[in-house]
Coordinates of C-alpha atoms in Angstrom, one line a residue:
M161 CA 26.8 0.5 -14.0
E162 CA 30.4 1.7 -14.5
G163 CA 31.7 5.3 -14.3
H164 CA 29.6 8.4 -14.6
P165 CA 26.5 7.9 -16.7
L166 CA 27.2 11.1 -18.6
S167 CA 30.9 10.5 -19.2
I168 CA 30.4 10.6 -23.0
I169 CA 28.8 14.1 -22.7
Q170 CA 31.6 15.2 -20.4
E171 CA 34.1 14.0 -23.0
K172 CA 32.4 15.4 -26.0
D173 CA 30.9 18.6 -24.6
S174 CA 32.4 19.6 -21.3
E175 CA 30.6 23.0 -21.3
F176 CA 27.2 21.3 -21.5
F177 CA 28.2 18.7 -18.9
N178 CA 29.2 21.5 -16.5
V179 CA 25.7 23.1 -17.0
I180 CA 24.1 19.8 -16.1
E181 CA 26.3 19.3 -13.1
G182 CA 25.5 22.8 -11.9
A183 CA 21.7 22.0 -12.2
I184 CA 22.2 18.9 -10.1
E185 CA 24.2 20.8 -7.5
N186 CA 21.5 23.5 -7.4
A187 CA 18.7 20.9 -7.0
L188 CA 20.5 18.8 -4.4
S189 CA 22.3 21.4 -2.3
E190 CA 21.3 21.8 1.3
G191 CA 18.3 24.0 1.8
S192 CA 14.9 23.9 3.4
I193 CA 14.3 20.3 2.4
P194 CA 16.9 17.9 3.8
L195 CA 19.0 16.1 1.2
K196 CA 17.6 12.6 2.0
Y197 CA 14.1 13.9 1.0
K198 CA 15.4 15.5 -2.1
L199 CA 17.0 12.2 -3.1
L200 CA 13.7 10.4 -2.4
I201 CA 11.8 12.8 -4.6
A202 CA 14.3 12.4 -7.4
M203 CA 14.1 8.6 -7.0
A204 CA 10.3 8.7 -7.3
L205 CA 10.6 10.9 -10.4
D206 CA 13.2 8.5 -11.9
A207 CA 10.8 5.6 -11.2
D208 CA 8.1 7.4 -13.0
H209 CA 10.4 8.0 -16.0
G210 CA 11.5 4.4 -16.2
A211 CA 15.1 5.1 -15.1
V212 CA 16.1 1.8 -13.3
D213 CA 19.8 2.9 -12.8
G214 CA 18.7 6.3 -11.5
V215 CA 16.3 4.7 -9.0
K216 CA 19.0 2.4 -7.8
V217 CA 21.7 5.1 -7.4
L218 CA 19.3 7.6 -5.8
A219 CA 18.0 5.0 -3.4
M220 CA 21.5 4.2 -2.3
Q221 CA 22.4 7.9 -1.9
A222 CA 19.2 8.4 0.1
M223 CA 20.1 5.5 2.4
A224 CA 23.6 7.0 2.8
E225 CA 21.8 10.2 4.0
G226 CA 19.8 8.2 6.5
A227 CA 16.7 7.2 4.5
T228 CA 15.1 3.9 5.7
K229 CA 13.9 1.1 3.5
E230 CA 10.4 2.1 4.7
E231 CA 10.9 5.7 3.4
I232 CA 12.1 4.4 0.1
M233 CA 9.0 2.2 -0.2
E234 CA 6.8 5.1 0.6
A235 CA 8.4 7.1 -2.1
V236 CA 7.6 4.2 -4.5
R237 CA 4.0 4.5 -3.4
I238 CA 4.0 8.2 -4.3
A239 CA 5.5 7.3 -7.7
N240 CA 2.7 4.8 -8.2
Y241 CA 0.1 7.3 -7.3
I242 CA 1.4 9.9 -9.8
G243 CA 2.9 7.7 -12.5
G244 CA 1.1 4.4 -12.3
I245 CA 2.2 0.8 -12.1
G246 CA 5.0 1.2 -14.6
S247 CA 6.9 3.2 -12.0
V248 CA 6.5 0.3 -9.5
Y249 CA 8.0 -2.2 -12.0
T250 CA 10.9 0.2 -12.6
A251 CA 11.5 0.6 -8.8
A252 CA 11.2 -3.2 -8.3
N253 CA 13.9 -3.8 -10.9
A254 CA 16.1 -1.1 -9.3
L255 CA 15.6 -2.0 -5.7
R256 CA 15.8 -5.8 -6.0
E257 CA 19.5 -5.9 -5.0
I258 CA 19.6 -3.2 -2.4
L259 CA 16.5 -3.6 -0.2

């Protein structure tokens, strides 16, 4: 995965890109929920949506914020509970190289 995944959107519609970036900043800014948990939640949602690259990047970001491998795997369990086995296959593909 090279560069920003939305670089084409940034290039072709910078106004829309800025709206998306603002939403990301709003969701992941410090608040009542610590950032590592927000990233784990986002990772589980990406697993449910089949976004392998998203799971990988979010897992790495969560670990950079102090998440353990055990916490990452618990988030995968939650994704499985809500989204089913497909989310586990997505997570397995994403986490193979980093866990």
